[in-house]
Structures are given as C-alpha cells and as structure tokens.
Tab-separated table of N, CA and C and ligand atoms in Angstrom:
chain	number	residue	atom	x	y	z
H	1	UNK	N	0.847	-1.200	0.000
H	1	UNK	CA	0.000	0.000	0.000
H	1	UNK	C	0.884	1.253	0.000
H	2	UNK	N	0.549	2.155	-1.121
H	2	UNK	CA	1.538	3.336	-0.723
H	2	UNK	C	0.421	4.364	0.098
H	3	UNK	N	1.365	5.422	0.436
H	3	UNK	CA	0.404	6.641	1.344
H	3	UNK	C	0.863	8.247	0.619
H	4	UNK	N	0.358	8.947	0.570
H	4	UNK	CA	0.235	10.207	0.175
H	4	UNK	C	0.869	10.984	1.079
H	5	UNK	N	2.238	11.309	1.363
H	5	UNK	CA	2.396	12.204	2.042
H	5	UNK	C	1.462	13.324	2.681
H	6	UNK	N	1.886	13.972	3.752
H	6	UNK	CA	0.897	15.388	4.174
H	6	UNK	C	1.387	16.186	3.206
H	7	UNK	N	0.921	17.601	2.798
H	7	UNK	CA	1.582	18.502	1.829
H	7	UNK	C	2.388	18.992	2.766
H	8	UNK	N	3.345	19.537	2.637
H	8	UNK	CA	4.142	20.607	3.325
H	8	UNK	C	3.901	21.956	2.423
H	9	UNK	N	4.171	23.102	3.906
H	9	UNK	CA	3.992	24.761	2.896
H	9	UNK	C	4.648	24.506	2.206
H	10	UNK	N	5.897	24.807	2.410
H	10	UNK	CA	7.544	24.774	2.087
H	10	UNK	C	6.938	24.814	0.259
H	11	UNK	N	6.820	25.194	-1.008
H	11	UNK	CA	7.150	24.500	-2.032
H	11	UNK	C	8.515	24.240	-2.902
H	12	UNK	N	9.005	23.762	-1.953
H	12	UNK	CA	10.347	23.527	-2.944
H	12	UNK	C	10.114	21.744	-2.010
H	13	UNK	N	9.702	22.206	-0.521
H	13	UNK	CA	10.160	20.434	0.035
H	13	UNK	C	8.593	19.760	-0.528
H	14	UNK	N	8.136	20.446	-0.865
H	14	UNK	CA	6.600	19.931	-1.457
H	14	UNK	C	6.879	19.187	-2.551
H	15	UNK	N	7.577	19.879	-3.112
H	15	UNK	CA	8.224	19.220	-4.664
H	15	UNK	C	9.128	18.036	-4.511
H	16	UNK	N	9.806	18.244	-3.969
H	16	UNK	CA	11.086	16.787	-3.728
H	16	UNK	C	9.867	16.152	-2.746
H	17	UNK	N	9.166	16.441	-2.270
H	17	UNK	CA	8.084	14.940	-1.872
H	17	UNK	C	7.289	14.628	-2.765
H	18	UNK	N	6.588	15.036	-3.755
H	18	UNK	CA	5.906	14.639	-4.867
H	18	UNK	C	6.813	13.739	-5.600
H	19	UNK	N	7.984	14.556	-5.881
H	19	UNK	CA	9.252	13.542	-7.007
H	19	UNK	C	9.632	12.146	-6.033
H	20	UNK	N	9.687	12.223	-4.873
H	20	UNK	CA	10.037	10.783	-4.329
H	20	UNK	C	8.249	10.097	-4.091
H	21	UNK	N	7.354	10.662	-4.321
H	21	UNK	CA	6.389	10.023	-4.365
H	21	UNK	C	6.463	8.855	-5.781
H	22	UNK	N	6.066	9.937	-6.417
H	22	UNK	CA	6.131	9.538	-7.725
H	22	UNK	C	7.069	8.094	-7.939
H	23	UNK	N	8.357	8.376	-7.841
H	23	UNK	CA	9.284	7.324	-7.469
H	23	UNK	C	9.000	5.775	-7.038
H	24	UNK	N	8.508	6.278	-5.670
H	24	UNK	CA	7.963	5.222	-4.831
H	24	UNK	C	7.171	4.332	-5.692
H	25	UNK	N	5.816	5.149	-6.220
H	25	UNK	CA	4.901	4.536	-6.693
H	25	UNK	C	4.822	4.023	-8.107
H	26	UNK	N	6.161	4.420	-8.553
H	26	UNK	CA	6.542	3.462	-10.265
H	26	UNK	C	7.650	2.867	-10.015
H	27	UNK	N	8.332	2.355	-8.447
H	27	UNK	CA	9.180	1.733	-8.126
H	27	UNK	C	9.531	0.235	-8.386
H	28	UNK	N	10.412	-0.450	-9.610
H	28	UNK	CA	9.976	-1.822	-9.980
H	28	UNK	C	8.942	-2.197	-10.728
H	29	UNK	N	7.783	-0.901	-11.564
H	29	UNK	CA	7.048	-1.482	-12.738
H	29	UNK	C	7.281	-0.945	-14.020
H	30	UNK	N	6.801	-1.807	-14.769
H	30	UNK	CA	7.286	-1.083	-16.107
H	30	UNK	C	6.108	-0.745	-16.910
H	31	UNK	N	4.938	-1.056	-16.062
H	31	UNK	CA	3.784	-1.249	-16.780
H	31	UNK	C	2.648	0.499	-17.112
H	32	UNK	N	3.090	0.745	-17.987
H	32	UNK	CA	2.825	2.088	-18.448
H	32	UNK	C	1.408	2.566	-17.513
H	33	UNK	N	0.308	1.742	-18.104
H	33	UNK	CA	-0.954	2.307	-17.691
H	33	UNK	C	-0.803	2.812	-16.299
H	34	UNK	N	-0.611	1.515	-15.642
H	34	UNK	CA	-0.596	1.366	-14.585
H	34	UNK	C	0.381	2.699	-13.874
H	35	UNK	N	1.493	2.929	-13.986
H	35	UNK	CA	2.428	3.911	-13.361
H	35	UNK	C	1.526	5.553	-13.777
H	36	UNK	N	1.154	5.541	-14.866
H	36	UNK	CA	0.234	6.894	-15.125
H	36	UNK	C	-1.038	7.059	-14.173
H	37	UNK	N	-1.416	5.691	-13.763
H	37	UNK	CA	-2.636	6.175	-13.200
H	37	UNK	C	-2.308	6.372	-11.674
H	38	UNK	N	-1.242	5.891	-11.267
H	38	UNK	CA	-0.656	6.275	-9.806
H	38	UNK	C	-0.010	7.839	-10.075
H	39	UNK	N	0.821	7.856	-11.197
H	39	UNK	CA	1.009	9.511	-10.937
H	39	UNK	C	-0.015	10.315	-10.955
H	40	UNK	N	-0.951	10.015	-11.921
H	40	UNK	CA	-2.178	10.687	-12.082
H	40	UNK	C	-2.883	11.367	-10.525
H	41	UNK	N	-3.055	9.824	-9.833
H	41	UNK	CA	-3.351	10.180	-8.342
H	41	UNK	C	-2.383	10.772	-7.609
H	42	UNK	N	-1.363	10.663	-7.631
H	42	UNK	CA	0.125	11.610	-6.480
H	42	UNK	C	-0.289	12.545	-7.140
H	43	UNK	N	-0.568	13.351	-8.192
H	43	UNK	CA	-0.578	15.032	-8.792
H	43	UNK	C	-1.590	15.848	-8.138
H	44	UNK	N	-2.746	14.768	-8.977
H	44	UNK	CA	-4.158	15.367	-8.389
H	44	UNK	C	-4.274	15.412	-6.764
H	45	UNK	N	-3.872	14.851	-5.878
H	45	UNK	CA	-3.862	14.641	-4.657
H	45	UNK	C	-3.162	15.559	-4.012
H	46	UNK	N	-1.519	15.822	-4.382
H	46	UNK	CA	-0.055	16.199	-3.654
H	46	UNK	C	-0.260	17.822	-4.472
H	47	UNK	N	-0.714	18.035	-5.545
H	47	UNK	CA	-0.406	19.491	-5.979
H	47	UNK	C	-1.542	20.714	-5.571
H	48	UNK	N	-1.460	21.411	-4.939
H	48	UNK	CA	-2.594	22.209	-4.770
H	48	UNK	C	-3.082	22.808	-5.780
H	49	UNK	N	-4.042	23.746	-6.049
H	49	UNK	CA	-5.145	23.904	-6.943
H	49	UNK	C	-4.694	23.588	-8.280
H	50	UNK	N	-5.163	22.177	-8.348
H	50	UNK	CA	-4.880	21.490	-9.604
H	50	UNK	C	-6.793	20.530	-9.745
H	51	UNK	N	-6.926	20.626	-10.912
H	51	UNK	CA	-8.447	20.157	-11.294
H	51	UNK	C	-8.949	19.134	-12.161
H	52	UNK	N	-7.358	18.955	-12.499
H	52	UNK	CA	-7.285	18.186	-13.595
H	52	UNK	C	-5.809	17.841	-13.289
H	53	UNK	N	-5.294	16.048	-13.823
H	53	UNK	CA	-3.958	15.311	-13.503
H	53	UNK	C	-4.048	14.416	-14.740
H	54	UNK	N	-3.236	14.103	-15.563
H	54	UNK	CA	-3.234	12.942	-16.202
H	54	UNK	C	-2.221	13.040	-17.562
H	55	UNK	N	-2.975	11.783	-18.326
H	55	UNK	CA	-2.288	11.334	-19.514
H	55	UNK	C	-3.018	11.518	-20.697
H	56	UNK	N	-2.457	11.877	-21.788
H	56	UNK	CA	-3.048	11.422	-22.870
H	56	UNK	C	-1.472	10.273	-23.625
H	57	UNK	N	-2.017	9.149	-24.365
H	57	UNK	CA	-0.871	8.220	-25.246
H	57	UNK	C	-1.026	8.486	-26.462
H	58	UNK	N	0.157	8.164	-27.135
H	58	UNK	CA	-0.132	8.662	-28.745
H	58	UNK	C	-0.491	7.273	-29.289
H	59	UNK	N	-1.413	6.883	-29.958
H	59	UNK	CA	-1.428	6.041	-30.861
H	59	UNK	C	-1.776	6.070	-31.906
H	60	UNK	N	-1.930	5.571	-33.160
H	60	UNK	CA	-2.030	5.362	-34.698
H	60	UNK	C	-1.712	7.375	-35.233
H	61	UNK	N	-1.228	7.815	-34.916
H	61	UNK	CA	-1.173	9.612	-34.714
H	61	UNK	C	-2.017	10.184	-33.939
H	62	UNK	N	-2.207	9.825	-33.188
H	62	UNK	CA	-3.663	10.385	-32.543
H	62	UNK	C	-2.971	10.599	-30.734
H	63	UNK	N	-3.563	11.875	-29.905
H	63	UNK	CA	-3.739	11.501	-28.758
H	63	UNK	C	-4.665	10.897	-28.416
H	64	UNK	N	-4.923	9.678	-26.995
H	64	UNK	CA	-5.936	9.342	-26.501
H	64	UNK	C	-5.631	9.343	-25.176
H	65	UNK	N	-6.857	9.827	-24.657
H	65	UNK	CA	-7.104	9.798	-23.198
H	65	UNK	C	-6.481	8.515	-22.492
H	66	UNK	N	-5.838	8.780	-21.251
H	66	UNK	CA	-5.031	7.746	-20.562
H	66	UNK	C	-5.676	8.178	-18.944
H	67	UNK	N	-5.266	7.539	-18.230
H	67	UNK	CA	-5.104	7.564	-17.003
H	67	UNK	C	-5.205	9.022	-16.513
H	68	UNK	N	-6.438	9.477	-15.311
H	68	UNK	CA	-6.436	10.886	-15.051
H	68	UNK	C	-7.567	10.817	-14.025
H	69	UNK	N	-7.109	11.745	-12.806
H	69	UNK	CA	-7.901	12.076	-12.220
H	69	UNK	C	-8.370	13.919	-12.683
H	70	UNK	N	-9.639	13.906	-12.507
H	70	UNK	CA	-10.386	15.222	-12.356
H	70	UNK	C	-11.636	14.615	-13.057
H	71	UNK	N	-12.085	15.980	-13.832
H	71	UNK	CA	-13.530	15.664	-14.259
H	71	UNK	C	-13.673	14.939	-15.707
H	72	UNK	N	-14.624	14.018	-16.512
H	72	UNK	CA	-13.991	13.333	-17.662
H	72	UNK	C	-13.803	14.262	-18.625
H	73	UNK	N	-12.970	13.730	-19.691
H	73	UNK	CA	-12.284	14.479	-20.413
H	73	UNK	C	-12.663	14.247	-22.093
H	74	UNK	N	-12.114	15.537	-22.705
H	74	UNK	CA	-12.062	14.911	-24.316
H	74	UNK	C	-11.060	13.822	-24.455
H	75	UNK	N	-11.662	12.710	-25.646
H	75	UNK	CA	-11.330	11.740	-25.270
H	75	UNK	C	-10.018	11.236	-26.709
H	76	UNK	N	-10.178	11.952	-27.662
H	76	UNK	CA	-8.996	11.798	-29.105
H	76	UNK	C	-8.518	13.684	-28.956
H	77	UNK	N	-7.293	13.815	-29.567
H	77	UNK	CA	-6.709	15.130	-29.612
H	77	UNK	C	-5.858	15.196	-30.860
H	78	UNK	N	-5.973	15.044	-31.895
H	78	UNK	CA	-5.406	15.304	-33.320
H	78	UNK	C	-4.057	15.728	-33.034
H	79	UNK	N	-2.710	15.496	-33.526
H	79	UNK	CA	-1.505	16.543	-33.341
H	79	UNK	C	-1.364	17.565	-33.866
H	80	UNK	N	-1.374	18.629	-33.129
H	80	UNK	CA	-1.248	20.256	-33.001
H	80	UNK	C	-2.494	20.824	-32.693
H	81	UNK	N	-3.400	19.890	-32.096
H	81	UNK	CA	-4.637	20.550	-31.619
H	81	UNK	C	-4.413	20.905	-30.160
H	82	UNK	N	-4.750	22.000	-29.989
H	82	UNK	CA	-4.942	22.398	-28.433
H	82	UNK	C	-3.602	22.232	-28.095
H	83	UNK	N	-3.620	22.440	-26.406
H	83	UNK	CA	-2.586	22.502	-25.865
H	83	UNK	C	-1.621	21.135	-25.578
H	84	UNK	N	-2.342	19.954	-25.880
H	84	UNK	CA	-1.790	18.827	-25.677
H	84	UNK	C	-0.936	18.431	-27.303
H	85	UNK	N	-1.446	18.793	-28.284
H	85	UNK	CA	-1.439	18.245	-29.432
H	85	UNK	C	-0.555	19.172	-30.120
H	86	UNK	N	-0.605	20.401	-29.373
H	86	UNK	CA	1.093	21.439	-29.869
H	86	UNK	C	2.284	20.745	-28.940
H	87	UNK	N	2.014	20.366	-27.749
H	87	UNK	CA	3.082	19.549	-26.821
H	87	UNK	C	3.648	18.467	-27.540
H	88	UNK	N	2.659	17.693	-27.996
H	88	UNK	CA	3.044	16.301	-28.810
H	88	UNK	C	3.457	16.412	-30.250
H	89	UNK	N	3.331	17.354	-31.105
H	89	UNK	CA	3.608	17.470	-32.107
H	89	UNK	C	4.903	18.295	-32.080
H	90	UNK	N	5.252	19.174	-31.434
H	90	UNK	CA	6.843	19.963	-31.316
H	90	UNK	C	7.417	19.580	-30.127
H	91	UNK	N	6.989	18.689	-29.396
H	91	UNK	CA	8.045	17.302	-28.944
H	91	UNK	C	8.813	18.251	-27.829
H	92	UNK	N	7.501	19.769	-26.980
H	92	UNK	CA	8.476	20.645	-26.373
H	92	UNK	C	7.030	20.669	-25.248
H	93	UNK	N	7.612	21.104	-24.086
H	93	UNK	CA	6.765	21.416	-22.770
H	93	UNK	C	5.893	22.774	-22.980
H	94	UNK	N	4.648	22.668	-22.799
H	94	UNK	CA	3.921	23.752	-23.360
H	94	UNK	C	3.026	24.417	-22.164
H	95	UNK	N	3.928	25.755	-21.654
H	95	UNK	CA	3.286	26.121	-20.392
H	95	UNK	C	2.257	27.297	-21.245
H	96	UNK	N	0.462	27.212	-20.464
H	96	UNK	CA	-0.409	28.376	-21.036
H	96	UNK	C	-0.588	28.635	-19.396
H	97	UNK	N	-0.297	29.964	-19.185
H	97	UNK	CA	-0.451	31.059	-18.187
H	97	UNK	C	-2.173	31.261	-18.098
H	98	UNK	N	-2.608	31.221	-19.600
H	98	UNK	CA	-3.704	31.900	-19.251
H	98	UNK	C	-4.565	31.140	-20.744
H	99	UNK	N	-5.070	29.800	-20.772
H	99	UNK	CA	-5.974	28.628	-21.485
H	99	UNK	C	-6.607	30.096	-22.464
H	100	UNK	N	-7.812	31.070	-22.349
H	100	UNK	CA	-8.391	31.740	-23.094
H	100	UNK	C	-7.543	32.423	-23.880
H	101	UNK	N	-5.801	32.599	-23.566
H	101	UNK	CA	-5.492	33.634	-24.505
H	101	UNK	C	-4.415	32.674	-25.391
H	102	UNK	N	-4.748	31.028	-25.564
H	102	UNK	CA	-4.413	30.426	-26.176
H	102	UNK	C	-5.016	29.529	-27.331
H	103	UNK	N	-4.489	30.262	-28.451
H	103	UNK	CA	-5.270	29.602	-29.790
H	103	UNK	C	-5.552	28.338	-29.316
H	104	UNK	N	-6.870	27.909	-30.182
H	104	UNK	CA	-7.368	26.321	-30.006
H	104	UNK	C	-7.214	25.796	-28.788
H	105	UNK	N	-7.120	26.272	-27.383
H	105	UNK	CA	-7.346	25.224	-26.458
H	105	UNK	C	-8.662	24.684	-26.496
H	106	UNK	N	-8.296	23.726	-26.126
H	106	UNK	CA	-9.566	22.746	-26.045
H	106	UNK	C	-10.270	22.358	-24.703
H	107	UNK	N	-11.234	22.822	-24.173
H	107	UNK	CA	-11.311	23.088	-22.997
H	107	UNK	C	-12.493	22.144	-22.264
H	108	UNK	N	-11.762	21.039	-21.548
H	108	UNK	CA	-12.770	19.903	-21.034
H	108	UNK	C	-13.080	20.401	-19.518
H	109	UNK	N	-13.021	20.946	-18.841
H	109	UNK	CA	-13.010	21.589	-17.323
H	109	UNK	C	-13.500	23.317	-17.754
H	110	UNK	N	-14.416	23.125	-17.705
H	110	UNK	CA	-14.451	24.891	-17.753
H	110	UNK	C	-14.033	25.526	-16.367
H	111	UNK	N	-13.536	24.894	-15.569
H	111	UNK	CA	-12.966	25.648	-14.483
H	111	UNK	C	-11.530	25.317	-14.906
H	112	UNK	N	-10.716	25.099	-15.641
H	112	UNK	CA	-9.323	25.329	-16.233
H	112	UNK	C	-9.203	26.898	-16.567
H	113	UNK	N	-8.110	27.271	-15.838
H	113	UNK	CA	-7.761	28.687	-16.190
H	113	UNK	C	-6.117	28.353	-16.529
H	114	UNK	N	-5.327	27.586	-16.186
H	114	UNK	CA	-4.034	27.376	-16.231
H	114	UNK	C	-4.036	26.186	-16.958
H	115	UNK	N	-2.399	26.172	-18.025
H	115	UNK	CA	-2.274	24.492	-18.028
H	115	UNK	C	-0.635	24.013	-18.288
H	116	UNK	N	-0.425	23.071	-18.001
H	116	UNK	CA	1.125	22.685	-18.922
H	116	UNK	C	0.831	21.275	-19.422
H	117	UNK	N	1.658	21.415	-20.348
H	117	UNK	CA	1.416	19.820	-20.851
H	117	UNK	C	3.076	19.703	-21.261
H	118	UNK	N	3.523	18.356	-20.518
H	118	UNK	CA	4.835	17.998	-20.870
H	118	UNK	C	4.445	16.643	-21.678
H	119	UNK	N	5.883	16.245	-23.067
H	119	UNK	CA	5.760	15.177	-23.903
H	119	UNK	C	6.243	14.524	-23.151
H	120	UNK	N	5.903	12.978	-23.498
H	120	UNK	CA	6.891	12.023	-23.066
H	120	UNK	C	7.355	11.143	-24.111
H	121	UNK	N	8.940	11.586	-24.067
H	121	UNK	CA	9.548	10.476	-25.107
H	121	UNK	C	10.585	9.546	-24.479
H	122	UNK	N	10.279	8.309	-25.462
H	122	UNK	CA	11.305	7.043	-25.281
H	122	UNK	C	12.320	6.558	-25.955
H	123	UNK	N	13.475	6.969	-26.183
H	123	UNK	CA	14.416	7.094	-27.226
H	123	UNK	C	14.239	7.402	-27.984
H	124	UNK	N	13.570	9.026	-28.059
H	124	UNK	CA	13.098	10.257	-29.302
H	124	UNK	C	11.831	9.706	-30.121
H	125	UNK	N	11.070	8.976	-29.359
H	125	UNK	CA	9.714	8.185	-29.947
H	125	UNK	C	8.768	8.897	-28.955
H	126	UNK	N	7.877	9.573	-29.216
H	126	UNK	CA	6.659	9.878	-28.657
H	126	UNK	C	5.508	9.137	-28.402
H	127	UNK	N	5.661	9.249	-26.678
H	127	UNK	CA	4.708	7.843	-26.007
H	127	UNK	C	3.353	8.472	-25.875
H	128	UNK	N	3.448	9.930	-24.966
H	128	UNK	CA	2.106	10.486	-24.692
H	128	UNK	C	2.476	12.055	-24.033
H	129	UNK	N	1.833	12.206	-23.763
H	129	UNK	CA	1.621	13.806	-22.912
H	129	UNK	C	1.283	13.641	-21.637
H	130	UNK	N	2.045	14.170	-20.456
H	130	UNK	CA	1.213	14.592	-19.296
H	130	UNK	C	0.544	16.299	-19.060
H	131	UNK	N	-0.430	16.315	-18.626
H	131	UNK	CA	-1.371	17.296	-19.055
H	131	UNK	C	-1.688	17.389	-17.284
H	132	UNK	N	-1.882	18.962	-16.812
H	132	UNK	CA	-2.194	19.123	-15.558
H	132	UNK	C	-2.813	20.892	-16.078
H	133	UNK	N	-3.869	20.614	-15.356
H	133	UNK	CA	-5.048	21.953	-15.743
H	133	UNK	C	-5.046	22.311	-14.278
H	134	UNK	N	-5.056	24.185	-13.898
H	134	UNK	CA	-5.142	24.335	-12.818
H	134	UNK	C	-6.542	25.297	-12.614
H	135	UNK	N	-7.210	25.185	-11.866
H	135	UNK	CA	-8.665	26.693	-11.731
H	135	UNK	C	-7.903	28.076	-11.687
H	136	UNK	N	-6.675	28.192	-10.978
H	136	UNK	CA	-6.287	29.720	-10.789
H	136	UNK	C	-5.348	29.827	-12.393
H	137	UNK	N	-5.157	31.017	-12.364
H	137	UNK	CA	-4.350	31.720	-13.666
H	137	UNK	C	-2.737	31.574	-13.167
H	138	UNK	N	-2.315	31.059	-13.797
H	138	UNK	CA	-0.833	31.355	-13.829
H	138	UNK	C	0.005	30.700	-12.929
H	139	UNK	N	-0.661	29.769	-12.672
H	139	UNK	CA	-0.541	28.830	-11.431
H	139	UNK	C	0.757	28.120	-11.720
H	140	UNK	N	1.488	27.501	-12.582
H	140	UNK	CA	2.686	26.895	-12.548
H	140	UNK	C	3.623	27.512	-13.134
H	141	UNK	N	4.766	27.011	-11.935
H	141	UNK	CA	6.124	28.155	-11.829
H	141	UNK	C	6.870	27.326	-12.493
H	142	UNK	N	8.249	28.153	-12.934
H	142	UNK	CA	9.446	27.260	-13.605
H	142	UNK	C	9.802	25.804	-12.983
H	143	UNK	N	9.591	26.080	-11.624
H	143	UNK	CA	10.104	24.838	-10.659
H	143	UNK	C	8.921	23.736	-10.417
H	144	UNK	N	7.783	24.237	-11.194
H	144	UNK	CA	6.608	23.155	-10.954
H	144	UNK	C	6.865	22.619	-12.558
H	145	UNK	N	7.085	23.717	-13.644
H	145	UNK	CA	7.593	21.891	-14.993
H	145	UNK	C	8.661	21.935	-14.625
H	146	UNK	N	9.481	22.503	-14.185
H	146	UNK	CA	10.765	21.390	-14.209
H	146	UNK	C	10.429	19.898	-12.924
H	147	UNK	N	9.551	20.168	-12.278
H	147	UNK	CA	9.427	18.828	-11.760
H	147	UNK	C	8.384	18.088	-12.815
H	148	UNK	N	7.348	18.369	-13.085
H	148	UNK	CA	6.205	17.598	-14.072
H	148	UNK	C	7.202	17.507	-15.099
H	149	UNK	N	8.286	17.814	-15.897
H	149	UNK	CA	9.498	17.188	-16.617
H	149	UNK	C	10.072	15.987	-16.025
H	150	UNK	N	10.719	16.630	-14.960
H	150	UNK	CA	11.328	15.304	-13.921
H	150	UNK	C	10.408	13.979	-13.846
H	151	UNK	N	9.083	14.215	-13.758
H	151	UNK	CA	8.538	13.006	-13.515
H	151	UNK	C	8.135	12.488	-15.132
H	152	UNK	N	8.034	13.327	-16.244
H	152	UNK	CA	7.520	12.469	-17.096
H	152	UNK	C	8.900	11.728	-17.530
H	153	UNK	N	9.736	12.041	-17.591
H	153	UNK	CA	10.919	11.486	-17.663
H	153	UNK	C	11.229	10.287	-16.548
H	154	UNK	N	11.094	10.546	-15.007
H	154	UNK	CA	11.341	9.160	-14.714
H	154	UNK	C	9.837	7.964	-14.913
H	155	UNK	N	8.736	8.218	-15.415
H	155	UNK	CA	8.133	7.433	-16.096
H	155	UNK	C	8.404	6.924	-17.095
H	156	UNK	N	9.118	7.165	-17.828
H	156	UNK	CA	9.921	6.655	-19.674
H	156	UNK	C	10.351	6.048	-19.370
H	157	UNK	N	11.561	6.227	-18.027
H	157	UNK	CA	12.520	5.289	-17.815
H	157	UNK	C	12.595	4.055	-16.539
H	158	UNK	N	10.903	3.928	-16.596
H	158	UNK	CA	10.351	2.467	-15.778
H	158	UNK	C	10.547	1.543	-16.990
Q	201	SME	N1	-6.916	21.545	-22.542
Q	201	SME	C1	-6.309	20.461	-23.284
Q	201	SME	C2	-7.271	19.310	-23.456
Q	201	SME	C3	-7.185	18.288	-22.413
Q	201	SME	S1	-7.885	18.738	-20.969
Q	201	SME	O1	-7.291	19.934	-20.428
Q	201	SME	C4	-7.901	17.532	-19.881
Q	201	SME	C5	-5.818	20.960	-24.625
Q	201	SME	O2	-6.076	22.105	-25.003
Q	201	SME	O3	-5.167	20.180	-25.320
C-alpha cells in the first residue's frame, strides 16, 4: 500500500516529496498504464489547486485519453490541436499562463484557467503527454515543470 504524504507549505520540500512520491509509486514497474494512473493520483492529490492530472498516449497519430484524475475528459486530440497536441507534435513542454489567450485550447473543465502539458519520449519516440489543468491563472512556476518534466521522464525510464 503506498500513502500520500501530508503537503508541506515549504514548495520547494513539497516538490522533492511529490518527485520521491512519484518514485515510490513506479518503483519496480514497467507497466505504463498502470504507473500513469498512480502519478495521475500523487498530482491530483499532492499538488494544490490542480483540477485536472493525467495522460493522454499517442497512438495510430492520434492523442488518446489515458489515465487521469479530475472531471472526464475529451477523449482523441489530433496533433497540433490544443494545448496537448502542440506539446506532442513539437516534442516541447507547453506552459499556457492563461488557457483563453491560447489559440485552439480545447477546454474539457471549464474551471481550467491554467495548463502545462509535458511530452513524453522514449528514445526520441513519442509515447504520450502529461497534461495538468489548474482553476487559478498562472498557477505553474518554472520549478513546478521542471518537476512535471522530472517526472515524465522518470516514467519513460520504468
Ligand atoms: N486543454 C487540453 C485538453 C485536455 S484537458 O485539459 C484535460 C488541450 O487544449 O489540449
């Protein structure tokens, strides 16, 4: 059984407990779904005003909905659609400050005001996107993707 840490204020020790969460809970599997839907839960759980946690996978060119806690979601994402599908198609971390003043987002939470979406690749092969929607504006700092980096990366390398 794993456990959810308490949050701490602190956000920097907030962060190195999420990243050894994370850890913990893809510790010894290799099994994709499965490790997304435990990060899915450490995000949505461990990150404060966050409304949305998860995955989308790439298959046949297509995103598809993966593993995610919040409210349900659109469920295919074309590449270069929206904010997930510019992430996955230029193979780069795509922070929106502010979802309305971003062409084509695609907006499954109308309480999304924030978003980032980091790629995940496996020896320069594109597996999927992690996608985290927040209610407040402007909500993730340099040091919140460089950890949602950190973790989609040590997910590749289960
Ligand atoms: N907003 C995303 C769609 C996925 S949801 O946020 C869960 C986008 O524009 O790609």
């Amino acid at each position: 059984m794993f456990t959810i840490p308490q949050a701490d204020s602190d956000p920097s020790v907030l962060r190195s407990s999420i990243l050894q969460t994370v850890d913990n809970v893809t510790h010894g599997e290799t099994d994709l779904i499965a490790n997304c839907a435990n990060v899915a839960s450490v995000l949505y759980h461990m990150l404060a005003d966050v409304n949305w946690a998860g995955f989308y996978l790439y298959k046949q060119d297509e995103l598809v909905l993966g593993p995610f806690h919040g409210k349900p979601a659109c469920i295919r994402i074309a590449l270069g659609r929206g904010v997930c599908g510019t992430a996955a198609r230029q193979r780069r971390t795509v922070v929106v400050p502010d979802v309305e003043a971003f062409p084509g987002h695609i907006a499954c939470d109308s309480a999304s005001r924030s978003e980032v979406v980091v790629p995940m690749l496996r020896d320069g092969v594109l597996i999927g996107v992690l996608d985290v929607d927040s209610p407040v504006p402007d909500r993730f700092s340099t040091d919140d993707v460089a950890l949602l980096e950190s973790i989609a990366c040590l997910i590749m390398s289960r």
